[in-house]
Each structure stands twice: as C-alpha cells, then as structure tokens.
C-alpha cells in the first residue's frame, strides 16, 4: 500500500522476523564495545553511521539465518502495529490522506486520474515482483494489460476503465496467491463498486501475499541452508566481533567458571580419598559439556547469556521454565505416592488427572510475582480432593485429616530450596542432561529413577536443548577451542568476568 513501508522522517523500515532477543543482543554487544571504546587504555573510538548500519544489518542477518535453521516453524508474520501506538496513528493518518485524495479526484467532474494511475503503477510493480521464474506468459500479460503509457493516454481522454482494471488485478491475484488466501480473493470479488474501498482491500491482500511468498521461500530454502548456514552464522558473528579485545568476555567467564568447577570437584575427590594419584585435567569435550549444562541453569538475574548464546535466549528461557515446572510436578507426585502408598499407585487415569491439575495450578511459576507457597497450598487442597474422590470410588477409605495435613505440609515444603525431595529431583534431572550431553547422538536415554512421571516431558525438553547445543557447538566451536586453549594451556589465562558464581544450583523451582 502506498506509504505502507515508511516511517516519519523518511526512514525505511525493515520487517524483521518476530523474534525476541535481537534488540537485547544488539544492546549487549554494542554496549560492551562502546564501553571498551571509552576505556582510558586508548583513545575513544569513532563510530560512523555506515559502520553502525553495517553492524545492525549483520546482527539482523545473523538472527534471521539462525531462526530459519533452528526453528522449523519459523515464519514471518504480517506487520501489525499496536492499537493506539504513535506509529499506527501516523500510518493511519498518512493512508487516510492518500485515500481521501484518490476519492476526491475520482469524484471530480470530469474525474482526475493522477492518484489512481500512481496506484495502478504500484500494483503492477508488486505483481511483477511476485512472479516466479518460468511465468513469462503472465509477466507479458500483466505488462500488456497494465501498460501505464496506454492508461495515461486513456486517462487524458477520460476513457480509462478503472473498474475493469481492478477486476483484472483481482483475477491475477487469484491465480498467484496460495490456497490460504482464496477466501480473501473471493471477498475481493464481492467487494462493493466503490473504487477506494476496493483498492484498499486489494492492497491489504497484496501485503498478505507478499508475506506468504517470503514464508514459502523460507520453507524452500531451509534444507539448502542447513549446511552453509553454519558457516554463514560463524562468519557473520566473527565480522560483528571484529578485532575488538574482550568481545567474548562473558563467554570466556562462562567457560572458565565451568573449568574451575570441574577442577574443584577433582580436588575434592582426591582429598576425600576417592582418587589415588593426581587426576588428569578435564578435556575440552568434558569442559564444554559442563559449560553447556550451566546454560540450562543460567541465572538471568546475575548475568546476560554468553555472547555465543544470545540468539537463543528466548528458547533457553522457555526450556528452563518448562523444566522448573516439570520438576515441581514430579516432586509433588513423588510425595503423593510415598505418603499415600498402594491405593493410588498403578492408576494411569488418576496419575494423568493429578499431573494435569498440578500443572495448571503451577502455570506461570517462572514469573517474578508468582507466589509458590500459596500455589502449593492450592495444589495440596486440589490433590486431597482428587485423591478422596478416587479412593471412595474404589471403596477405599478417604484420607484421614492427619494424613491430609501431613501431605499438605510435605507438598508445601518443596518451596524450600533444601527440601530433600526437591533436591533429589533436581539432581536426577542434572544426571539425565549430563548423559544427553555426553552422547547427544543417542535419541533414547534411560530416565533416572524417580523421574518416571515426567519422562515424556523430560524427553521433549531434552531433545530441544540438545538440538540447540549441537547447533551452537557447530557454529561456535572454533571460538570455544580458542578460549579453552588459552584457559588450559596459557600461562596467563584471560580474566573472567565474575558475573556468574563458580558453583551454580540445578534448575530450581524459583
């Protein structure tokens, strides 16, 4: 649509994919670099407009390519501005002014066609731009029917058939669009004879068709991009970093903290007499696996993610939230089965109902304002109700008040970080993901004892996490190798940013 892709001040707008974390990545990397440029160790660095624009394009391209490769369901969405936003008000006012001019010219006696001709010319260019290779016959037909020189001559003689041209455009759109737009095309055919209204709808559907074509191209290119995409991501990331010292400061600190944790564990085992003789230092593969495990338990309140993981922050947060909720559900179920015992075991329908109700009541537990203690009280009340109903239906006595109080107290106690059931579940989850990282090619891993209630969810979360780890390892492996080499073999390893604690708790409930 005219002015559809403009911002006030003449700035071109790029319709970026709807993905979170891009702005954060820009701010983090750009902020670190800007801070270093002001360091007293050297003169201030001058940032040019072209340099900033190039870095912005590189960041967007990196994000876009990464989404295509790691997210099979990634598609662009039509650009919808929030209601009441400044951009939407400006856009609506500009569009209204354009359509008012068109309506005024067409209602003149005799009609003026200047605005209508510009509109037809834009439609012609859009249609031609959407043609796929091998459709020369359609290109020739569009060029012939929408011959702008001929239309201008007809307009000068008040002989142009705007209604007929609009009908032809709708017919061509129907031949070019995907099946999902058939209903929109049918509405266009049935639209009123008012030319302003009809052309408004034409441009609306054309905008949707452009998004469809981009998404079709993404699906078509995804298999082709899988292999070169890794090289592209690595090269783009290297170009963004440039030769700036300390550009991977958080990444270095992350790997160093994993190395210190492994070294500390080895030292403790030797002191406890579990090992005889000096133990060899951890290898690069073991070190990276330990570092990747820390990503799963990252504390976002203490530090931003390592620079090599910024593109996946939204996905990692979702994995962490799902894992926390799954661990809480599993802990509650373990308490139920150990407290009530045989009368409620081996009943799939009851287990499903309990899991469902617990999950619903713990929904949103990752939110900062979520009250876990209060939620667990609600869980306890619902659990007691479900258990009593199941027991009485099978001619078992209902839970006694004392047993209900015990069950409620134990369930509410898992809000404490040192709760033994909670700690057990968290440790077993760590064991499972450690096994996955040690052998990522194996899709089936035995579920540790005590995690059977969430084995399906755990396998799904594990597959997502390992997929991200494998891709991250392929893209940023050379950067990790260089950092590990400096940390393990250099006499003066780089100083780590103490953003994260050396020891990090497993994924906790809050």
Short mmCIF file of C-alpha atoms in Angstrom, two decimals:
data_model
loop_
_atom_site.label_atom_id
_atom_site.label_comp_id
_atom_site.label_asym_id
_atom_site.label_seq_id
_atom_site.Cartn_x
_atom_site.Cartn_y
_atom_site.Cartn_z
CA UNK A 1 0.00 0.00 0.00
CA UNK A 2 1.32 3.48 -0.60
CA UNK A 3 3.33 4.68 2.36
CA UNK A 4 2.90 1.23 3.88
CA UNK A 5 6.60 0.79 4.47
CA UNK A 6 7.52 4.29 5.59
CA UNK A 7 8.19 5.91 8.92
CA UNK A 8 8.03 9.60 9.70
CA UNK A 9 11.22 11.28 8.63
CA UNK A 10 11.64 9.10 5.56
CA UNK A 11 13.33 6.20 7.32
CA UNK A 12 12.97 2.87 5.64
CA UNK A 13 11.51 0.17 7.80
CA UNK A 14 12.70 -3.42 7.65
CA UNK A 15 10.06 -6.01 8.51
CA UNK A 16 12.14 -8.14 10.85
CA UNK A 17 11.01 -11.57 11.94
CA UNK A 18 9.02 -11.68 15.12
CA UNK A 19 11.76 -12.99 17.38
CA UNK A 20 12.77 -11.88 20.80
CA UNK A 21 16.30 -11.19 21.94
CA UNK A 22 17.56 -9.36 18.87
CA UNK A 23 17.37 -5.95 20.47
CA UNK A 24 18.97 -7.34 23.59
CA UNK A 25 21.81 -8.82 21.54
CA UNK A 26 22.41 -5.51 19.85
CA UNK A 27 22.39 -3.60 23.11
CA UNK A 28 24.70 -6.06 24.86
CA UNK A 29 27.31 -6.34 22.15
CA UNK A 30 27.12 -2.69 21.15
CA UNK A 31 27.18 -1.62 24.80
CA UNK A 32 30.24 -3.70 25.60
CA UNK A 33 32.08 -2.38 22.58
CA UNK A 34 31.11 1.20 23.32
CA UNK A 35 32.32 0.84 26.91
CA UNK A 36 35.63 -0.53 25.72
CA UNK A 37 35.98 2.34 23.26
CA UNK A 38 35.84 4.76 26.22
CA UNK A 39 38.49 2.85 28.14
CA UNK A 40 41.38 5.02 29.35
CA UNK A 41 43.79 2.50 27.84
CA UNK A 42 43.32 4.02 24.39
CA UNK A 43 41.77 6.92 22.50
CA UNK A 44 37.98 6.95 22.05
CA UNK A 45 36.83 5.01 19.04
CA UNK A 46 34.82 6.86 16.41
CA UNK A 47 31.63 5.15 15.27
CA UNK A 48 30.46 6.09 11.79
CA UNK A 49 26.86 5.87 10.59
CA UNK A 50 27.87 3.38 7.88
CA UNK A 51 29.66 1.23 10.45
CA UNK A 52 26.66 1.18 12.77
CA UNK A 53 24.31 0.37 9.88
CA UNK A 54 26.57 -2.46 8.73
CA UNK A 55 26.71 -3.94 12.24
CA UNK A 56 22.93 -3.68 12.53
CA UNK A 57 22.47 -5.48 9.22
CA UNK A 58 24.92 -8.19 10.29
CA UNK A 59 23.06 -8.71 13.56
CA UNK A 60 19.72 -8.92 11.79
CA UNK A 61 21.07 -11.32 9.16
CA UNK A 62 22.62 -13.49 11.89
CA UNK A 63 19.34 -13.59 13.79
CA UNK A 64 17.30 -14.27 10.66
CA UNK A 65 19.53 -17.10 9.42
CA UNK A 66 19.65 -18.64 12.89
CA UNK A 67 15.86 -18.66 13.19
CA UNK A 68 15.44 -20.31 9.80
CA UNK A 69 17.89 -23.08 10.69
CA UNK A 70 16.95 -23.91 14.30
CA UNK A 71 13.21 -23.16 14.23
CA UNK A 72 11.33 -25.38 11.73
CA UNK A 73 8.09 -23.46 12.36
CA UNK A 74 9.62 -20.02 11.92
CA UNK A 75 7.61 -17.78 9.58
CA UNK A 76 7.26 -14.06 9.16
CA UNK A 77 4.01 -12.52 10.30
CA UNK A 78 2.16 -9.54 8.79
CA UNK A 79 3.36 -6.32 10.34
CA UNK A 80 0.60 -5.26 12.76
CA UNK A 81 1.24 -2.09 14.72
CA UNK A 82 -0.21 -1.94 18.27
CA UNK A 83 -3.50 -0.13 18.63
CA UNK A 84 -3.01 3.39 19.94
CA UNK A 85 0.72 3.45 19.17
CA UNK A 86 2.31 6.53 17.64
CA UNK A 87 3.44 4.65 14.53
CA UNK A 88 -0.07 3.33 13.91
CA UNK A 89 -1.62 6.78 14.27
CA UNK A 90 0.92 8.29 11.87
CA UNK A 91 0.46 5.44 9.39
CA UNK A 92 -3.35 5.62 9.56
CA UNK A 93 -3.31 9.40 9.04
CA UNK A 94 -0.98 9.14 6.06
CA UNK A 95 -3.08 6.40 4.49
CA UNK A 96 -6.30 8.34 5.10
CA UNK A 97 -4.81 11.39 3.41
CA UNK A 98 -3.81 9.27 0.41
CA UNK A 99 -7.22 7.63 0.05
CA UNK A 100 -9.03 10.95 0.54
CA UNK A 101 -7.06 12.43 -2.36
CA UNK A 102 -7.92 9.42 -4.54
CA UNK A 103 -11.62 9.67 -3.69
CA UNK A 104 -11.66 13.41 -4.30
CA UNK A 105 -10.02 13.06 -7.72
CA UNK A 106 -12.35 10.25 -8.85
CA UNK A 107 -15.40 12.29 -7.76
CA UNK A 108 -14.34 15.35 -9.74
CA UNK A 109 -16.28 16.21 -12.91
CA UNK A 110 -14.56 15.26 -15.07
CA UNK A 111 -12.59 12.75 -12.94
CA UNK A 112 -8.88 13.19 -12.32
CA UNK A 113 -6.77 10.03 -12.56
CA UNK A 114 -3.32 11.14 -11.36
CA UNK A 115 -3.53 9.38 -7.99
CA UNK A 116 -5.28 6.34 -9.49
CA UNK A 117 -2.55 5.93 -12.11
CA UNK A 118 0.18 6.05 -9.47
CA UNK A 119 -1.77 3.41 -7.52
CA UNK A 120 -2.12 1.17 -10.59
CA UNK A 121 1.57 1.53 -11.33
CA UNK A 122 2.47 0.40 -7.81
CA UNK A 123 0.12 -2.59 -8.07
CA UNK A 124 1.75 -3.50 -11.40
CA UNK A 125 5.23 -3.47 -9.86
CA UNK A 126 4.08 -5.57 -6.88
CA UNK A 127 2.50 -8.19 -9.11
CA UNK A 128 5.59 -8.39 -11.32
CA UNK A 129 7.87 -8.71 -8.28
CA UNK A 130 5.89 -11.70 -7.00
CA UNK A 131 6.13 -13.73 -10.20
CA UNK A 132 8.21 -16.88 -10.02
CA UNK A 133 10.71 -17.89 -12.72
CA UNK A 134 9.09 -19.59 -15.70
CA UNK A 135 5.93 -17.44 -15.75
CA UNK A 136 6.92 -15.26 -18.69
CA UNK A 137 3.45 -15.53 -20.20
CA UNK A 138 1.88 -13.99 -17.10
CA UNK A 139 4.53 -11.29 -16.96
CA UNK A 140 3.82 -10.38 -20.60
CA UNK A 141 0.07 -10.33 -19.92
CA UNK A 142 0.39 -8.07 -16.86
CA UNK A 143 2.71 -5.75 -18.73
CA UNK A 144 0.27 -5.57 -21.65
CA UNK A 145 -2.92 -5.00 -19.64
CA UNK A 146 -1.32 -2.63 -17.14
CA UNK A 147 0.51 -0.63 -19.84
CA UNK A 148 0.94 2.62 -17.99
CA UNK A 149 1.58 4.71 -21.11
CA UNK A 150 -1.65 3.43 -22.62
CA UNK A 151 -3.56 4.01 -19.37
CA UNK A 152 -2.28 7.60 -19.19
CA UNK A 153 -3.47 8.22 -22.74
CA UNK A 154 -6.88 6.79 -21.88
CA UNK A 155 -7.00 8.97 -18.76
CA UNK A 156 -6.28 12.08 -20.81
CA UNK A 157 -9.35 11.23 -22.91
CA UNK A 158 -11.47 10.20 -19.90
CA UNK A 159 -11.69 6.69 -21.31
CA UNK A 160 -9.85 4.66 -18.68
CA UNK A 161 -11.80 1.72 -17.21
CA UNK A 162 -10.68 1.70 -13.56
CA UNK A 163 -13.36 -0.82 -12.62
CA UNK A 164 -12.23 -3.23 -15.34
CA UNK A 165 -8.58 -2.88 -14.40
CA UNK A 166 -9.42 -3.58 -10.74
CA UNK A 167 -11.30 -6.74 -11.75
CA UNK A 168 -8.33 -7.89 -13.84
CA UNK A 169 -5.96 -7.28 -10.91
CA UNK A 170 -8.16 -9.38 -8.61
CA UNK A 171 -8.24 -12.18 -11.19
CA UNK A 172 -4.43 -12.19 -11.46
CA UNK A 173 -4.11 -12.16 -7.67
CA UNK A 174 -6.38 -15.22 -7.53
CA UNK A 175 -4.07 -17.06 -9.93
CA UNK A 176 -0.92 -16.11 -8.00
CA UNK A 177 -1.98 -16.49 -4.36
CA UNK A 178 -1.76 -19.58 -2.17
CA UNK A 179 -4.86 -21.55 -1.21
CA UNK A 180 -4.95 -19.92 2.21
CA UNK A 181 -5.89 -16.62 0.50
CA UNK A 182 -8.77 -17.99 -1.56
CA UNK A 183 -11.35 -16.61 0.87
CA UNK A 184 -9.72 -13.17 0.74
CA UNK A 185 -9.82 -13.20 -3.06
CA UNK A 186 -13.48 -14.22 -3.01
CA UNK A 187 -14.26 -11.31 -0.70
CA UNK A 188 -12.42 -9.02 -3.11
CA UNK A 189 -14.59 -10.22 -5.99
CA UNK A 190 -17.69 -9.48 -3.93
CA UNK A 191 -16.43 -6.12 -2.65
CA UNK A 192 -18.55 -3.00 -3.39
CA UNK A 193 -18.14 -0.98 -6.56
CA UNK A 194 -16.64 1.90 -4.57
CA UNK A 195 -13.15 2.05 -6.05
CA UNK A 196 -11.46 3.46 -2.95
CA UNK A 197 -12.78 0.62 -0.77
CA UNK A 198 -11.92 -1.98 -3.40
CA UNK A 199 -8.34 -0.79 -3.83
CA UNK A 200 -7.87 -0.61 -0.05
CA UNK A 201 -8.75 -4.31 0.09
CA UNK A 202 -6.53 -5.09 -2.90
CA UNK A 203 -3.52 -3.63 -1.14
CA UNK A 204 -4.39 -5.40 2.11
CA UNK A 205 -4.45 -8.79 0.36
CA UNK A 206 -1.29 -7.95 -1.60
CA UNK A 207 0.51 -7.34 1.70
CA UNK A 208 -0.60 -10.78 2.92
CA UNK A 209 0.50 -12.39 -0.34
CA UNK A 210 3.96 -10.85 -0.02
CA UNK A 211 4.34 -12.40 3.42
CA UNK A 212 3.14 -15.76 2.05
CA UNK A 213 5.76 -15.67 -0.70
CA UNK A 214 8.54 -14.87 1.78
CA UNK A 215 7.44 -17.75 4.02
CA UNK A 216 7.27 -20.12 1.06
CA UNK A 217 10.80 -19.09 0.12
CA UNK A 218 11.96 -19.72 3.70
CA UNK A 219 10.49 -23.23 3.65
CA UNK A 220 12.03 -23.85 0.23
CA UNK A 221 15.49 -22.70 1.28
CA UNK A 222 15.62 -24.22 4.78
CA UNK A 223 17.05 -27.63 3.68
CA UNK A 224 19.56 -25.88 1.43
CA UNK A 225 20.69 -23.53 4.21
CA UNK A 226 21.34 -26.19 6.82
CA UNK A 227 24.99 -26.80 5.93
CA UNK A 228 26.16 -23.41 4.61
CA UNK A 229 24.06 -21.72 7.28
CA UNK A 230 26.53 -22.81 9.95
CA UNK A 231 29.40 -21.22 8.04
CA UNK A 232 27.33 -18.09 7.41
CA UNK A 233 26.46 -17.69 11.10
CA UNK A 234 30.07 -18.19 12.14
CA UNK A 235 31.40 -15.73 9.56
CA UNK A 236 28.77 -13.12 10.40
CA UNK A 237 29.44 -13.45 14.13
CA UNK A 238 33.18 -13.13 13.51
CA UNK A 239 32.55 -10.00 11.45
CA UNK A 240 30.43 -8.49 14.23
CA UNK A 241 33.13 -9.12 16.81
CA UNK A 242 35.90 -7.80 14.57
CA UNK A 243 39.22 -7.32 16.31
CA UNK A 244 37.75 -5.83 19.48
CA UNK A 245 39.57 -7.07 22.60
CA UNK A 246 37.38 -8.73 25.19
CA UNK A 247 34.49 -9.14 22.76
CA UNK A 248 33.79 -12.61 24.20
CA UNK A 249 34.21 -11.62 27.83
CA UNK A 250 31.04 -13.29 29.15
CA UNK A 251 31.70 -16.40 27.08
CA UNK A 252 35.21 -16.64 28.50
CA UNK A 253 33.90 -16.21 32.05
CA UNK A 254 31.27 -18.88 31.46
CA UNK A 255 33.80 -21.47 30.26
CA UNK A 256 36.31 -20.51 32.94
CA UNK A 257 33.73 -20.99 35.69
CA UNK A 258 32.95 -24.46 34.32
CA UNK A 259 36.68 -25.27 34.33
CA UNK A 260 37.03 -24.07 37.92
CA UNK A 261 34.03 -26.15 38.96
CA UNK A 262 35.47 -29.30 37.39
CA UNK A 263 38.91 -28.67 38.91
CA UNK A 264 37.37 -28.07 42.31
CA UNK A 265 35.39 -31.32 42.04
CA UNK A 266 38.54 -33.26 41.13
CA UNK A 267 40.43 -31.74 44.07
CA UNK A 268 37.61 -32.60 46.48
CA UNK A 269 37.54 -36.23 45.31
CA UNK A 270 41.28 -36.51 45.85
CA UNK A 271 41.01 -35.01 49.33
CA UNK A 272 38.21 -37.42 50.20
CA UNK A 273 40.38 -40.35 49.15
CA UNK A 274 38.17 -41.33 46.21
CA UNK A 275 41.05 -40.97 43.77
CA UNK A 276 44.57 -42.33 44.11
CA UNK A 277 47.20 -40.18 42.50
CA UNK A 278 46.74 -36.99 40.54
CA UNK A 279 43.75 -36.90 38.26
CA UNK A 280 44.29 -35.56 34.73
CA UNK A 281 42.71 -32.18 33.99
CA UNK A 282 39.32 -32.19 32.23
CA UNK A 283 39.43 -32.48 28.46
CA UNK A 284 37.89 -29.92 26.10
CA UNK A 285 34.85 -32.12 25.42
CA UNK A 286 34.17 -32.63 29.12
CA UNK A 287 34.71 -28.93 29.81
CA UNK A 288 32.29 -27.84 27.10
CA UNK A 289 29.64 -30.29 28.29
CA UNK A 290 29.94 -28.88 31.81
CA UNK A 291 29.60 -25.37 30.40
CA UNK A 292 26.56 -26.32 28.32
CA UNK A 293 24.93 -27.81 31.42
CA UNK A 294 25.36 -24.45 33.14
CA UNK A 295 23.46 -22.78 30.28
CA UNK A 296 20.47 -24.92 31.20
CA UNK A 297 20.59 -23.48 34.73
CA UNK A 298 21.61 -19.94 33.84
CA UNK A 299 20.68 -17.21 36.32
CA UNK A 300 19.50 -14.36 34.11
CA UNK A 301 19.27 -12.01 37.09
CA UNK A 302 23.03 -12.20 37.66
CA UNK A 303 24.34 -12.02 34.13
CA UNK A 304 23.41 -11.85 30.48
CA UNK A 305 23.93 -15.01 28.47
CA UNK A 306 27.32 -15.60 26.82
CA UNK A 307 27.64 -13.78 23.54
CA UNK A 308 27.50 -17.06 21.62
CA UNK A 309 24.06 -17.88 23.07
CA UNK A 310 22.27 -14.56 22.72
CA UNK A 311 20.35 -15.65 19.64
CA UNK A 312 18.70 -18.45 21.64
CA UNK A 313 17.78 -16.60 24.82
CA UNK A 314 14.02 -16.87 24.30
CA UNK A 315 14.22 -20.61 23.59
CA UNK A 316 16.52 -21.23 26.56
CA UNK A 317 14.22 -19.34 28.91
CA UNK A 318 11.26 -21.40 27.69
CA UNK A 319 13.20 -24.63 28.24
CA UNK A 320 14.19 -23.54 31.73
CA UNK A 321 10.60 -22.62 32.62
CA UNK A 322 9.25 -25.94 31.33
CA UNK A 323 11.92 -27.81 33.26
CA UNK A 324 11.20 -25.98 36.51
CA UNK A 325 7.51 -26.70 36.26
CA UNK A 326 8.15 -30.34 35.35
CA UNK A 327 10.45 -30.76 38.35
CA UNK A 328 7.85 -29.27 40.67
CA UNK A 329 5.12 -31.56 39.30
CA UNK A 330 7.41 -34.59 39.69
CA UNK A 331 8.29 -33.67 43.27
CA UNK A 332 4.61 -33.35 44.22
CA UNK A 333 3.80 -36.73 42.66
CA UNK A 334 6.67 -38.43 44.49
CA UNK A 335 5.35 -37.06 47.76
CA UNK A 336 1.84 -38.30 46.97
CA UNK A 337 2.93 -41.84 46.12
CA UNK A 338 5.30 -42.12 49.09
CA UNK A 339 2.75 -40.73 51.54
CA UNK A 340 -0.48 -42.41 50.42
CA UNK A 341 1.07 -45.58 49.03
CA UNK A 342 -0.52 -48.50 47.22
CA UNK A 343 -4.17 -47.35 46.93
CA UNK A 344 -3.20 -44.59 44.45
CA UNK A 345 -0.39 -46.32 42.54
CA UNK A 346 -0.66 -48.00 39.15
CA UNK A 347 -3.68 -45.93 38.05
CA UNK A 348 -2.87 -44.11 34.77
CA UNK A 349 -6.11 -42.11 34.72
CA UNK A 350 -5.54 -40.83 38.25
CA UNK A 351 -1.90 -40.01 37.50
CA UNK A 352 -2.92 -38.06 34.42
CA UNK A 353 -5.58 -36.12 36.34
CA UNK A 354 -3.16 -35.32 39.15
CA UNK A 355 -0.44 -34.17 36.73
CA UNK A 356 -2.92 -32.03 34.80
CA UNK A 357 -4.28 -30.29 37.90
CA UNK A 358 -0.83 -29.73 39.37
CA UNK A 359 0.47 -28.31 36.09
CA UNK A 360 -2.49 -25.95 35.76
CA UNK A 361 -2.08 -24.64 39.31
CA UNK A 362 1.68 -24.15 38.82
CA UNK A 363 1.29 -22.45 35.44
CA UNK A 364 3.36 -19.26 35.31
CA UNK A 365 5.61 -20.24 38.21
CA UNK A 366 8.57 -18.68 36.39
CA UNK A 367 7.02 -15.22 36.74
CA UNK A 368 8.72 -12.91 39.27
CA UNK A 369 5.44 -12.20 41.05
CA UNK A 370 4.41 -15.86 41.28
CA UNK A 371 3.76 -16.96 44.89
CA UNK A 372 4.98 -20.57 45.00
CA UNK A 373 3.99 -21.13 48.63
CA UNK A 374 0.40 -20.04 48.01
CA UNK A 375 0.22 -22.05 44.79
CA UNK A 376 1.42 -25.19 46.59
CA UNK A 377 -1.32 -24.73 49.18
CA UNK A 378 -3.86 -24.71 46.35
CA UNK A 379 -2.18 -27.77 44.85
CA UNK A 380 -2.43 -29.58 48.19
CA UNK A 381 -6.14 -28.82 48.52
CA UNK A 382 -6.84 -29.99 44.98
CA UNK A 383 -4.75 -33.13 45.43
CA UNK A 384 -6.60 -34.12 48.59
CA UNK A 385 -9.91 -33.62 46.82
CA UNK A 386 -8.84 -35.73 43.81
CA UNK A 387 -7.42 -38.50 45.99
CA UNK A 388 -10.50 -38.71 48.20
CA UNK A 389 -12.75 -38.91 45.15
CA UNK A 390 -10.63 -41.69 43.60
CA UNK A 391 -10.41 -43.64 46.87
CA UNK A 392 -14.13 -43.55 47.62
CA UNK A 393 -14.99 -44.57 44.03
CA UNK A 394 -12.89 -47.72 44.54
CA UNK A 395 -14.26 -48.46 48.03
CA UNK A 396 -11.14 -47.30 49.85
CA UNK A 397 -11.43 -45.10 52.96
CA UNK A 398 -10.85 -41.41 52.38
CA UNK A 399 -7.70 -39.73 53.64
CA UNK A 400 -7.77 -39.02 57.34
CA UNK A 401 -7.39 -35.38 58.47
CA UNK A 402 -3.98 -36.22 59.91
CA UNK A 403 -2.79 -37.76 56.64
CA UNK A 404 -4.15 -34.79 54.67
CA UNK A 405 -2.26 -32.42 56.96
CA UNK A 406 0.94 -34.45 56.52
CA UNK A 407 0.50 -34.49 52.76
CA UNK A 408 -0.16 -30.75 52.65
CA UNK A 409 2.87 -29.98 54.79
CA UNK A 410 5.21 -32.08 52.67
CA UNK A 411 3.93 -30.60 49.41
CA UNK A 412 4.27 -27.04 50.69
CA UNK A 413 7.79 -27.77 51.95
CA UNK A 414 9.18 -28.19 48.44
CA UNK A 415 9.13 -24.40 48.18
CA UNK A 416 12.31 -24.56 50.29
CA UNK A 417 15.49 -24.98 48.23
CA UNK A 418 16.99 -27.52 50.63
CA UNK A 419 13.93 -29.78 50.59
CA UNK A 420 15.25 -33.36 50.14
CA UNK A 421 12.59 -34.38 47.58
CA UNK A 422 13.21 -31.24 45.56
CA UNK A 423 16.97 -31.74 45.74
CA UNK A 424 16.62 -35.37 44.67
CA UNK A 425 14.53 -34.45 41.62
CA UNK A 426 16.92 -31.66 40.59
CA UNK A 427 19.96 -33.95 40.92
CA UNK A 428 18.31 -36.66 38.84
CA UNK A 429 17.42 -34.13 36.13
CA UNK A 430 21.06 -33.00 36.09
CA UNK A 431 22.14 -36.62 35.67
CA UNK A 432 19.78 -37.04 32.73
CA UNK A 433 21.02 -33.96 30.88
CA UNK A 434 24.63 -34.86 31.63
CA UNK A 435 24.05 -38.22 29.95
CA UNK A 436 22.44 -36.47 26.97
CA UNK A 437 25.39 -34.12 26.57
CA UNK A 438 27.91 -36.96 26.77
CA UNK A 439 26.19 -38.84 23.93
CA UNK A 440 24.00 -36.35 22.03
CA UNK A 441 23.57 -38.65 19.00
CA UNK A 442 21.60 -41.18 21.01
CA UNK A 443 17.95 -40.12 20.96
CA UNK A 444 16.84 -42.55 23.70
CA UNK A 445 18.27 -42.22 27.18
CA UNK A 446 17.12 -44.15 30.24
CA UNK A 447 15.14 -41.93 32.58
CA UNK A 448 16.72 -41.86 36.07
CA UNK A 449 14.72 -43.45 38.86
CA UNK A 450 12.15 -41.13 40.34
CA UNK A 451 11.50 -39.14 37.13
CA UNK A 452 9.07 -41.57 35.51
CA UNK A 453 6.03 -39.26 35.96
CA UNK A 454 7.58 -36.63 33.66
CA UNK A 455 9.56 -38.89 31.33
CA UNK A 456 7.67 -37.77 28.21
CA UNK A 457 8.06 -34.09 29.04
CA UNK A 458 11.70 -34.60 30.01
CA UNK A 459 12.49 -36.34 26.72
CA UNK A 460 10.85 -33.49 24.77
CA UNK A 461 12.73 -30.80 26.69
CA UNK A 462 15.98 -32.74 26.34
CA UNK A 463 15.57 -33.05 22.57
CA UNK A 464 15.05 -29.28 22.25
CA UNK A 465 18.06 -28.48 24.41
CA UNK A 466 20.41 -30.93 22.71
CA UNK A 467 19.34 -29.61 19.30
CA UNK A 468 20.35 -26.10 20.38
CA UNK A 469 23.60 -27.35 21.90
CA UNK A 470 24.59 -29.30 18.80
CA UNK A 471 23.97 -26.31 16.53
CA UNK A 472 25.77 -23.97 18.91
CA UNK A 473 28.74 -26.34 19.06
CA UNK A 474 28.95 -26.49 15.24
CA UNK A 475 28.77 -22.72 14.79
CA UNK A 476 30.93 -21.50 17.66
CA UNK A 477 33.26 -24.49 18.11
CA UNK A 478 36.34 -22.61 16.80
CA UNK A 479 35.71 -19.75 19.24
CA UNK A 480 35.34 -22.20 22.15
CA UNK A 481 38.52 -24.03 21.10
CA UNK A 482 40.50 -20.81 21.18
CA UNK A 483 39.14 -19.84 24.62
CA UNK A 484 39.76 -23.32 26.07
CA UNK A 485 43.28 -23.36 24.68
CA UNK A 486 44.06 -20.05 26.39
CA UNK A 487 42.45 -21.12 29.67
CA UNK A 488 44.04 -24.56 29.90
CA UNK A 489 47.44 -24.04 28.32
CA UNK A 490 48.27 -20.35 28.58
CA UNK A 491 50.42 -19.19 31.44
CA UNK A 492 48.25 -16.09 31.79
CA UNK A 493 44.65 -17.03 31.04
CA UNK A 494 42.20 -14.21 30.38
CA UNK A 495 40.49 -12.79 33.40
CA UNK A 496 36.90 -13.88 33.76
CA UNK A 497 34.03 -11.52 34.41
CA UNK A 498 32.66 -12.65 37.79
CA UNK A 499 29.09 -12.33 36.58
CA UNK A 500 28.15 -15.90 37.45
CA UNK A 501 29.02 -17.83 40.59
CA UNK A 502 31.52 -20.65 40.19
CA UNK A 503 29.01 -23.08 41.61
CA UNK A 504 25.53 -22.97 40.25
CA UNK A 505 22.41 -24.64 41.60
CA UNK A 506 20.44 -27.04 39.45
CA UNK A 507 17.32 -25.74 37.78
CA UNK A 508 15.34 -24.60 40.80
CA UNK A 509 11.64 -24.04 41.17
CA UNK A 510 12.04 -20.28 41.50
#
